Amino acid sequence: METSRPRMERMATYRIDELARTAGTTVRNVRAFQERGVLPPPQRHGRTGVYDDSHLARIRLVVQLQERGYTFAVIAELISAWERGHDLGELLGLEKVLTDPWTDEIPGYVTLVELGELFLPGETAPPPERVAELLRRAEELGFVEPAGDRYRVPSPRLLNVGAELVAAGIPLEAVFDIAARLAGDCREIARRFVRLTVEHADLDDVAGYHDRTDLPDLAQLITRLRPLAQSAVHGLLARGMQAEVMTAFGERIEDLALREEPDAG
């Protein structure tokens, strides 16, 4: 009696329109995926391109990555690294750490009238050219972003700081100037923290990056940077503010006190 052997299941094959329909996309997208290098070309049977289940799986992966916000360039890099032997989950985990926002702030929205009330108090009809210039600087510094008939506020905390300074009597132009300088200072602080991480994790060796096997450790290291950097800046800023306030105002307060003392004679 002949023993039956397990039959190898053959992959399904598709023409391009069948592949697009099965994947829930369009023929145009399938061709775009091929042009962008994220989908291998089909096998050729004469003049007909034939795809299989591996192409279907790849399309579904690409679509999922697109839905997560990845560009074609990043998707191509991820797939290339995956094909070289990296774990895709580890790659995506590192990518998520790199691209996640470093703040838990929820963006807000304001109208032009509300911005005027916050930053131009008492000016019932400011000149249009002045409003345009102030909006330009606010957008340049990232305080607001145009969003239809409103403005998106990426960081309501920063906007509130600016509004409080204006309410304290500091001219808006001066607030913008200090904001620009502080942004530069903070970028330098961030650069130093990142440089520390790059040197510690041997990330200067770009040529050997593709062979790394410690991507989860690297993602964890970057994640730990967030609270450490914030705590360090908070502590050092508190010490610096105390010293600077004492230097700037201590002597002036002492002079005022001496002036108000009654004459001994």
PDB file of C-alpha atoms in Angstrom:
ATOM      1  CA  MET A   1       0.000   0.000   0.000  1.00  0.00           C
ATOM      2  CA  GLU A   2       1.453   3.308  -1.019  1.00  0.00           C
ATOM      3  CA  THR A   3       1.940   5.715   1.865  1.00  0.00           C
ATOM      4  CA  SER A   4       0.422   9.096   1.175  1.00  0.00           C
ATOM      5  CA  ARG A   5       2.840  11.998   1.378  1.00  0.00           C
ATOM      6  CA  PRO A   6       1.885  15.405   2.651  1.00  0.00           C
ATOM      7  CA  ARG A   7       1.121  17.677  -0.242  1.00  0.00           C
ATOM      8  CA  MET A   8       2.927  21.008  -0.399  1.00  0.00           C
ATOM      9  CA  GLU A   9       0.430  23.817  -0.618  1.00  0.00           C
ATOM     10  CA  ARG A  10       1.100  26.041  -3.563  1.00  0.00           C
ATOM     11  CA  MET A  11       1.018  29.784  -3.216  1.00  0.00           C
ATOM     12  CA  ALA A  12      -1.912  31.519  -4.788  1.00  0.00           C
ATOM     13  CA  THR A  13      -1.062  33.598  -7.814  1.00  0.00           C
ATOM     14  CA  TYR A  14      -2.597  36.882  -8.892  1.00  0.00           C
ATOM     15  CA  ARG A  15      -2.629  39.235 -11.777  1.00  0.00           C
ATOM     16  CA  ILE A  16      -2.133  42.834 -10.750  1.00  0.00           C
ATOM     17  CA  ASP A  17      -5.846  43.672 -10.645  1.00  0.00           C
ATOM     18  CA  GLU A  18      -6.590  40.536  -8.607  1.00  0.00           C
ATOM     19  CA  LEU A  19      -3.757  41.348  -6.198  1.00  0.00           C
ATOM     20  CA  ALA A  20      -5.005  44.897  -5.682  1.00  0.00           C
ATOM     21  CA  ARG A  21      -8.571  43.714  -5.078  1.00  0.00           C
ATOM     22  CA  THR A  22      -7.479  41.015  -2.595  1.00  0.00           C
ATOM     23  CA  ALA A  23      -5.250  43.467  -0.720  1.00  0.00           C
ATOM     24  CA  GLY A  24      -8.020  46.063  -0.570  1.00  0.00           C
ATOM     25  CA  THR A  25      -6.073  48.645  -2.546  1.00  0.00           C
ATOM     26  CA  THR A  26      -5.809  49.858  -6.135  1.00  0.00           C
ATOM     27  CA  VAL A  27      -3.729  48.869  -9.130  1.00  0.00           C
ATOM     28  CA  ARG A  28      -2.275  52.363  -9.065  1.00  0.00           C
ATOM     29  CA  ASN A  29      -1.055  51.828  -5.498  1.00  0.00           C
ATOM     30  CA  VAL A  30       0.472  48.451  -6.359  1.00  0.00           C
ATOM     31  CA  ARG A  31       2.448  50.063  -9.165  1.00  0.00           C
ATOM     32  CA  ALA A  32       3.448  52.928  -6.862  1.00  0.00           C
ATOM     33  CA  PHE A  33       4.738  50.429  -4.274  1.00  0.00           C
ATOM     34  CA  GLN A  34       6.902  48.816  -6.949  1.00  0.00           C
ATOM     35  CA  GLU A  35       8.215  52.166  -8.174  1.00  0.00           C
ATOM     36  CA  ARG A  36       9.110  53.175  -4.610  1.00  0.00           C
ATOM     37  CA  GLY A  37      11.012  49.932  -4.043  1.00  0.00           C
ATOM     38  CA  VAL A  38       8.806  48.532  -1.268  1.00  0.00           C
ATOM     39  CA  LEU A  39       7.240  45.750  -3.371  1.00  0.00           C
ATOM     40  CA  PRO A  40       9.295  43.222  -5.390  1.00  0.00           C
ATOM     41  CA  PRO A  41       8.501  42.960  -9.098  1.00  0.00           C
ATOM     42  CA  PRO A  42       6.268  40.109 -10.273  1.00  0.00           C
ATOM     43  CA  GLN A  43       7.413  37.012 -12.093  1.00  0.00           C
ATOM     44  CA  ARG A  44       6.934  37.233 -15.823  1.00  0.00           C
ATOM     45  CA  HIS A  45       4.881  34.694 -17.692  1.00  0.00           C
ATOM     46  CA  GLY A  46       5.250  36.005 -21.176  1.00  0.00           C
ATOM     47  CA  ARG A  47       3.957  39.569 -21.085  1.00  0.00           C
ATOM     48  CA  THR A  48       1.887  38.995 -17.967  1.00  0.00           C
ATOM     49  CA  GLY A  49       3.149  39.852 -14.497  1.00  0.00           C
ATOM     50  CA  VAL A  50       2.238  37.224 -11.899  1.00  0.00           C
ATOM     51  CA  TYR A  51       2.209  37.947  -8.174  1.00  0.00           C
ATOM     52  CA  ASP A  52       1.890  35.550  -5.243  1.00  0.00           C
ATOM     53  CA  ASP A  53       1.032  35.529  -1.538  1.00  0.00           C
ATOM     54  CA  SER A  54       4.405  37.039  -0.605  1.00  0.00           C
ATOM     55  CA  HIS A  55       3.456  40.145  -2.591  1.00  0.00           C
ATOM     56  CA  LEU A  56       0.063  40.212  -0.869  1.00  0.00           C
ATOM     57  CA  ALA A  57       1.715  40.041   2.568  1.00  0.00           C
ATOM     58  CA  ARG A  58       4.145  42.797   1.628  1.00  0.00           C
ATOM     59  CA  ILE A  59       1.364  45.111   0.454  1.00  0.00           C
ATOM     60  CA  ARG A  60      -0.531  44.603   3.693  1.00  0.00           C
ATOM     61  CA  LEU A  61       2.625  45.404   5.674  1.00  0.00           C
ATOM     62  CA  VAL A  62       3.277  48.561   3.660  1.00  0.00           C
ATOM     63  CA  VAL A  63      -0.304  49.730   4.110  1.00  0.00           C
ATOM     64  CA  GLN A  64      -0.084  49.161   7.885  1.00  0.00           C
ATOM     65  CA  LEU A  65       3.148  51.142   8.078  1.00  0.00           C
ATOM     66  CA  GLN A  66       1.604  53.954   6.038  1.00  0.00           C
ATOM     67  CA  GLU A  67      -1.322  54.068   8.446  1.00  0.00           C
ATOM     68  CA  ARG A  68       1.193  54.522  11.270  1.00  0.00           C
ATOM     69  CA  GLY A  69       2.557  57.579   9.487  1.00  0.00           C
ATOM     70  CA  TYR A  70       5.725  56.183   7.911  1.00  0.00           C
ATOM     71  CA  THR A  71       6.912  57.611   4.607  1.00  0.00           C
ATOM     72  CA  PHE A  72       7.904  55.472   1.629  1.00  0.00           C
ATOM     73  CA  ALA A  73      11.569  56.258   2.323  1.00  0.00           C
ATOM     74  CA  VAL A  74      11.347  55.012   5.923  1.00  0.00           C
ATOM     75  CA  ILE A  75       9.296  51.958   4.897  1.00  0.00           C
ATOM     76  CA  ALA A  76      11.914  51.046   2.297  1.00  0.00           C
ATOM     77  CA  GLU A  77      14.677  51.330   4.920  1.00  0.00           C
ATOM     78  CA  LEU A  78      12.729  49.217   7.407  1.00  0.00           C
ATOM     79  CA  ILE A  79      12.031  46.504   4.850  1.00  0.00           C
ATOM     80  CA  SER A  80      15.644  46.556   3.676  1.00  0.00           C
ATOM     81  CA  ALA A  81      16.896  46.128   7.239  1.00  0.00           C
ATOM     82  CA  TRP A  82      14.320  43.388   7.822  1.00  0.00           C
ATOM     83  CA  GLU A  83      15.528  41.515   4.747  1.00  0.00           C
ATOM     84  CA  ARG A  84      19.095  41.757   6.071  1.00  0.00           C
ATOM     85  CA  GLY A  85      18.028  39.849   9.157  1.00  0.00           C
ATOM     86  CA  HIS A  86      16.799  42.455  11.647  1.00  0.00           C
ATOM     87  CA  ASP A  87      13.643  41.818  13.618  1.00  0.00           C
ATOM     88  CA  LEU A  88      10.933  44.094  12.249  1.00  0.00           C
ATOM     89  CA  GLY A  89       9.307  44.461  15.662  1.00  0.00           C
ATOM     90  CA  GLU A  90      12.588  45.719  17.124  1.00  0.00           C
ATOM     91  CA  LEU A  91      13.055  48.114  14.230  1.00  0.00           C
ATOM     92  CA  LEU A  92       9.560  49.498  14.650  1.00  0.00           C
ATOM     93  CA  GLY A  93      10.082  49.780  18.387  1.00  0.00           C
ATOM     94  CA  LEU A  94      13.200  51.881  17.876  1.00  0.00           C
ATOM     95  CA  GLU A  95      11.469  53.948  15.201  1.00  0.00           C
ATOM     96  CA  LYS A  96       8.551  54.592  17.582  1.00  0.00           C
ATOM     97  CA  VAL A  97      10.918  55.789  20.313  1.00  0.00           C
ATOM     98  CA  LEU A  98      12.595  58.143  17.858  1.00  0.00           C
ATOM     99  CA  THR A  99       9.383  59.607  16.485  1.00  0.00           C
ATOM    100  CA  ASP A 100       7.105  59.718  19.545  1.00  0.00           C
ATOM    101  CA  PRO A 101       6.563  63.244  20.915  1.00  0.00           C
ATOM    102  CA  TRP A 102       8.613  64.098  23.990  1.00  0.00           C
ATOM    103  CA  THR A 103       5.719  65.792  25.722  1.00  0.00           C
ATOM    104  CA  ASP A 104       2.305  64.742  26.928  1.00  0.00           C
ATOM    105  CA  GLU A 105       0.801  68.113  26.028  1.00  0.00           C
ATOM    106  CA  ILE A 106      -2.389  68.076  24.019  1.00  0.00           C
ATOM    107  CA  PRO A 107      -2.339  70.758  21.285  1.00  0.00           C
ATOM    108  CA  GLY A 108      -5.015  73.436  21.455  1.00  0.00           C
ATOM    109  CA  TYR A 109      -6.703  75.794  19.010  1.00  0.00           C
ATOM    110  CA  VAL A 110      -7.294  79.532  19.139  1.00  0.00           C
ATOM    111  CA  THR A 111      -8.849  82.082  16.833  1.00  0.00           C
ATOM    112  CA  LEU A 112      -7.189  85.254  15.607  1.00  0.00           C
ATOM    113  CA  VAL A 113      -9.427  87.268  17.929  1.00  0.00           C
ATOM    114  CA  GLU A 114      -8.343  85.171  20.925  1.00  0.00           C
ATOM    115  CA  LEU A 115      -4.685  85.629  19.998  1.00  0.00           C
ATOM    116  CA  GLY A 116      -5.242  89.378  19.838  1.00  0.00           C
ATOM    117  CA  GLU A 117      -6.828  89.393  23.286  1.00  0.00           C
ATOM    118  CA  LEU A 118      -3.883  87.450  24.703  1.00  0.00           C
ATOM    119  CA  PHE A 119      -0.984  89.262  23.097  1.00  0.00           C
ATOM    120  CA  LEU A 120      -2.311  92.674  22.101  1.00  0.00           C
ATOM    121  CA  PRO A 121      -4.339  93.665  25.148  1.00  0.00           C
ATOM    122  CA  GLY A 122      -5.747  97.165  24.944  1.00  0.00           C
ATOM    123  CA  GLU A 123      -5.183  97.422  21.180  1.00  0.00           C
ATOM    124  CA  THR A 124      -8.717  97.392  19.814  1.00  0.00           C
ATOM    125  CA  ALA A 125      -7.689  97.912  16.183  1.00  0.00           C
ATOM    126  CA  PRO A 126      -3.978  97.164  15.653  1.00  0.00           C
ATOM    127  CA  PRO A 127      -2.653  97.922  12.137  1.00  0.00           C
ATOM    128  CA  PRO A 128      -2.966  94.893   9.804  1.00  0.00           C
ATOM    129  CA  GLU A 129       0.746  95.004   8.987  1.00  0.00           C
ATOM    130  CA  ARG A 130       1.600  94.757  12.701  1.00  0.00           C
ATOM    131  CA  VAL A 131      -0.732  91.784  13.147  1.00  0.00           C
ATOM    132  CA  ALA A 132       0.774  90.070  10.081  1.00  0.00           C
ATOM    133  CA  GLU A 133       4.330  90.546  11.373  1.00  0.00           C
ATOM    134  CA  LEU A 134       3.474  89.238  14.833  1.00  0.00           C
ATOM    135  CA  LEU A 135       1.732  86.208  13.346  1.00  0.00           C
ATOM    136  CA  ARG A 136       4.750  85.554  11.139  1.00  0.00           C
ATOM    137  CA  ARG A 137       7.079  85.529  14.140  1.00  0.00           C
ATOM    138  CA  ALA A 138       4.702  83.385  16.186  1.00  0.00           C
ATOM    139  CA  GLU A 139       4.567  80.816  13.379  1.00  0.00           C
ATOM    140  CA  GLU A 140       8.330  81.001  12.867  1.00  0.00           C
ATOM    141  CA  LEU A 141       8.910  80.208  16.555  1.00  0.00           C
ATOM    142  CA  GLY A 142       6.366  77.375  16.498  1.00  0.00           C
ATOM    143  CA  PHE A 143       3.910  79.011  18.899  1.00  0.00           C
ATOM    144  CA  VAL A 144       1.040  78.663  16.416  1.00  0.00           C
ATOM    145  CA  GLU A 145       0.322  76.933  13.115  1.00  0.00           C
ATOM    146  CA  PRO A 146      -2.386  77.928  10.614  1.00  0.00           C
ATOM    147  CA  ALA A 147      -5.306  75.507  10.662  1.00  0.00           C
ATOM    148  CA  GLY A 148      -8.126  76.764   8.487  1.00  0.00           C
ATOM    149  CA  ASP A 149      -9.926  79.636  10.167  1.00  0.00           C
ATOM    150  CA  ARG A 150      -8.131  78.937  13.463  1.00  0.00           C
ATOM    151  CA  TYR A 151      -4.595  78.438  14.695  1.00  0.00           C
ATOM    152  CA  ARG A 152      -3.228  75.220  16.131  1.00  0.00           C
ATOM    153  CA  VAL A 153      -1.187  75.649  19.318  1.00  0.00           C
ATOM    154  CA  PRO A 154       1.380  72.793  19.585  1.00  0.00           C
ATOM    155  CA  SER A 155       2.297  73.783  23.153  1.00  0.00           C
ATOM    156  CA  PRO A 156      -0.410  75.596  25.145  1.00  0.00           C
ATOM    157  CA  ARG A 157       2.104  75.882  28.016  1.00  0.00           C
ATOM    158  CA  LEU A 158       4.509  77.931  25.921  1.00  0.00           C
ATOM    159  CA  LEU A 159       1.703  80.103  24.613  1.00  0.00           C
ATOM    160  CA  ASN A 160       0.538  80.704  28.179  1.00  0.00           C
ATOM    161  CA  VAL A 161       4.065  81.709  29.248  1.00  0.00           C
ATOM    162  CA  GLY A 162       4.173  84.281  26.462  1.00  0.00           C
ATOM    163  CA  ALA A 163       0.737  85.604  27.382  1.00  0.00           C
ATOM    164  CA  GLU A 164       1.727  85.910  31.075  1.00  0.00           C
ATOM    165  CA  LEU A 165       4.892  87.846  30.180  1.00  0.00           C
ATOM    166  CA  VAL A 166       2.865  90.239  28.034  1.00  0.00           C
ATOM    167  CA  ALA A 167       0.339  90.623  30.851  1.00  0.00           C
ATOM    168  CA  ALA A 168       3.245  91.499  33.168  1.00  0.00           C
ATOM    169  CA  GLY A 169       4.072  94.431  30.919  1.00  0.00           C
ATOM    170  CA  ILE A 170       6.844  93.009  28.735  1.00  0.00           C
ATOM    171  CA  PRO A 171       6.481  94.036  25.071  1.00  0.00           C
ATOM    172  CA  LEU A 172       5.499  91.222  22.736  1.00  0.00           C
ATOM    173  CA  GLU A 173       8.525  91.863  20.515  1.00  0.00           C
ATOM    174  CA  ALA A 174      10.805  91.340  23.537  1.00  0.00           C
ATOM    175  CA  VAL A 175       8.954  88.108  24.378  1.00  0.00           C
ATOM    176  CA  PHE A 176       9.570  86.836  20.848  1.00  0.00           C
ATOM    177  CA  ASP A 177      13.247  87.791  21.052  1.00  0.00           C
ATOM    178  CA  ILE A 178      13.836  85.927  24.304  1.00  0.00           C
ATOM    179  CA  ALA A 179      11.845  82.945  23.003  1.00  0.00           C
ATOM    180  CA  ALA A 180      14.128  82.703  19.973  1.00  0.00           C
ATOM    181  CA  ARG A 181      17.246  82.843  22.141  1.00  0.00           C
ATOM    182  CA  LEU A 182      15.885  80.292  24.619  1.00  0.00           C
ATOM    183  CA  ALA A 183      14.983  77.943  21.757  1.00  0.00           C
ATOM    184  CA  GLY A 184      18.588  78.088  20.585  1.00  0.00           C
ATOM    185  CA  ASP A 185      19.879  77.445  24.109  1.00  0.00           C
ATOM    186  CA  CYS A 186      17.552  74.460  24.535  1.00  0.00           C
ATOM    187  CA  ARG A 187      18.640  73.006  21.199  1.00  0.00           C
ATOM    188  CA  GLU A 188      22.240  73.163  22.402  1.00  0.00           C
ATOM    189  CA  ILE A 189      21.316  71.392  25.653  1.00  0.00           C
ATOM    190  CA  ALA A 190      19.456  68.713  23.671  1.00  0.00           C
ATOM    191  CA  ARG A 191      22.424  68.356  21.314  1.00  0.00           C
ATOM    192  CA  ARG A 192      24.742  67.683  24.254  1.00  0.00           C
ATOM    193  CA  PHE A 193      22.462  65.007  25.704  1.00  0.00           C
ATOM    194  CA  VAL A 194      22.091  63.300  22.331  1.00  0.00           C
ATOM    195  CA  ARG A 195      25.841  63.520  21.743  1.00  0.00           C
ATOM    196  CA  LEU A 196      26.376  61.755  25.071  1.00  0.00           C
ATOM    197  CA  THR A 197      24.054  58.965  23.953  1.00  0.00           C
ATOM    198  CA  VAL A 198      25.663  58.654  20.525  1.00  0.00           C
ATOM    199  CA  GLU A 199      29.115  58.301  22.058  1.00  0.00           C
ATOM    200  CA  HIS A 200      27.960  55.900  24.783  1.00  0.00           C
ATOM    201  CA  ALA A 201      26.095  53.631  22.344  1.00  0.00           C
ATOM    202  CA  ASP A 202      28.829  53.706  19.676  1.00  0.00           C
ATOM    203  CA  LEU A 203      26.426  55.156  17.119  1.00  0.00           C
ATOM    204  CA  ASP A 204      29.236  56.964  15.334  1.00  0.00           C
ATOM    205  CA  ASP A 205      30.013  53.670  13.614  1.00  0.00           C
ATOM    206  CA  VAL A 206      27.462  54.103  10.832  1.00  0.00           C
ATOM    207  CA  ALA A 207      29.007  51.323   8.755  1.00  0.00           C
ATOM    208  CA  GLY A 208      28.299  48.775  11.480  1.00  0.00           C
ATOM    209  CA  TYR A 209      24.784  49.949  12.261  1.00  0.00           C
ATOM    210  CA  HIS A 210      23.091  47.399  10.017  1.00  0.00           C
ATOM    211  CA  ASP A 211      24.728  44.541  11.947  1.00  0.00           C
ATOM    212  CA  ARG A 212      23.660  45.715  15.408  1.00  0.00           C
ATOM    213  CA  THR A 213      21.693  43.297  17.541  1.00  0.00           C
ATOM    214  CA  ASP A 214      21.019  45.599  20.508  1.00  0.00           C
ATOM    215  CA  LEU A 215      18.181  47.681  19.080  1.00  0.00           C
ATOM    216  CA  PRO A 216      15.870  47.060  22.096  1.00  0.00           C
ATOM    217  CA  ASP A 217      18.647  48.267  24.443  1.00  0.00           C
ATOM    218  CA  LEU A 218      19.182  51.322  22.274  1.00  0.00           C
ATOM    219  CA  ALA A 219      15.457  52.123  22.308  1.00  0.00           C
ATOM    220  CA  GLN A 220      15.426  51.775  26.106  1.00  0.00           C
ATOM    221  CA  LEU A 221      18.424  54.101  26.414  1.00  0.00           C
ATOM    222  CA  ILE A 222      16.738  56.789  24.327  1.00  0.00           C
ATOM    223  CA  THR A 223      13.536  56.407  26.351  1.00  0.00           C
ATOM    224  CA  ARG A 224      15.475  56.936  29.589  1.00  0.00           C
ATOM    225  CA  LEU A 225      16.874  60.180  28.205  1.00  0.00           C
ATOM    226  CA  ARG A 226      13.489  61.890  28.438  1.00  0.00           C
ATOM    227  CA  PRO A 227      13.035  62.133  32.227  1.00  0.00           C
ATOM    228  CA  LEU A 228      16.789  62.459  32.811  1.00  0.00           C
ATOM    229  CA  ALA A 229      17.144  65.442  30.471  1.00  0.00           C
ATOM    230  CA  GLN A 230      14.057  67.146  31.879  1.00  0.00           C
ATOM    231  CA  SER A 231      15.166  66.623  35.496  1.00  0.00           C
ATOM    232  CA  ALA A 232      18.666  67.887  34.812  1.00  0.00           C
ATOM    233  CA  VAL A 233      17.455  71.017  33.043  1.00  0.00           C
ATOM    234  CA  HIS A 234      14.847  71.698  35.741  1.00  0.00           C
ATOM    235  CA  GLY A 235      17.388  71.368  38.553  1.00  0.00           C
ATOM    236  CA  LEU A 236      20.110  73.412  36.879  1.00  0.00           C
ATOM    237  CA  LEU A 237      17.648  76.096  35.790  1.00  0.00           C
ATOM    238  CA  ALA A 238      16.340  76.436  39.352  1.00  0.00           C
ATOM    239  CA  ARG A 239      19.870  76.922  40.685  1.00  0.00           C
ATOM    240  CA  GLY A 240      20.741  79.315  37.889  1.00  0.00           C
ATOM    241  CA  MET A 241      17.603  81.395  38.395  1.00  0.00           C
ATOM    242  CA  GLN A 242      18.252  81.711  42.114  1.00  0.00           C
ATOM    243  CA  ALA A 243      21.807  82.894  41.528  1.00  0.00           C
ATOM    244  CA  GLU A 244      20.869  85.301  38.740  1.00  0.00           C
ATOM    245  CA  VAL A 245      17.937  86.814  40.648  1.00  0.00           C
ATOM    246  CA  MET A 246      20.142  87.431  43.671  1.00  0.00           C
ATOM    247  CA  THR A 247      22.835  88.983  41.487  1.00  0.00           C
ATOM    248  CA  ALA A 248      20.442  91.160  39.497  1.00  0.00           C
ATOM    249  CA  PHE A 249      18.151  92.335  42.284  1.00  0.00           C
ATOM    250  CA  GLY A 250      20.031  91.857  45.536  1.00  0.00           C
ATOM    251  CA  GLU A 251      22.250  94.920  45.220  1.00  0.00           C
ATOM    252  CA  ARG A 252      19.377  97.056  43.892  1.00  0.00           C
ATOM    253  CA  ILE A 253      17.127  96.150  46.827  1.00  0.00           C
ATOM    254  CA  GLU A 254      19.950  96.923  49.248  1.00  0.00           C
ATOM    255  CA  ASP A 255      20.522 100.318  47.598  1.00  0.00           C
ATOM    256  CA  LEU A 256      16.814 101.142  47.851  1.00  0.00           C
ATOM    257  CA  ALA A 257      16.759 100.186  51.508  1.00  0.00           C
ATOM    258  CA  LEU A 258      19.754 102.412  52.265  1.00  0.00           C
ATOM    259  CA  ARG A 259      18.193 105.335  50.464  1.00  0.00           C
ATOM    260  CA  GLU A 260      15.043 105.112  52.538  1.00  0.00           C
ATOM    261  CA  GLU A 261      16.892 105.116  55.890  1.00  0.00           C
ATOM    262  CA  PRO A 262      16.412 108.422  57.803  1.00  0.00           C
ATOM    263  CA  ASP A 263      19.421 110.664  58.144  1.00  0.00           C
ATOM    264  CA  ALA A 264      21.316 110.063  61.339  1.00  0.00           C
ATOM    265  CA  GLY A 265      21.779 113.806  61.872  1.00  0.00           C
TER     266      GLY A 265
END
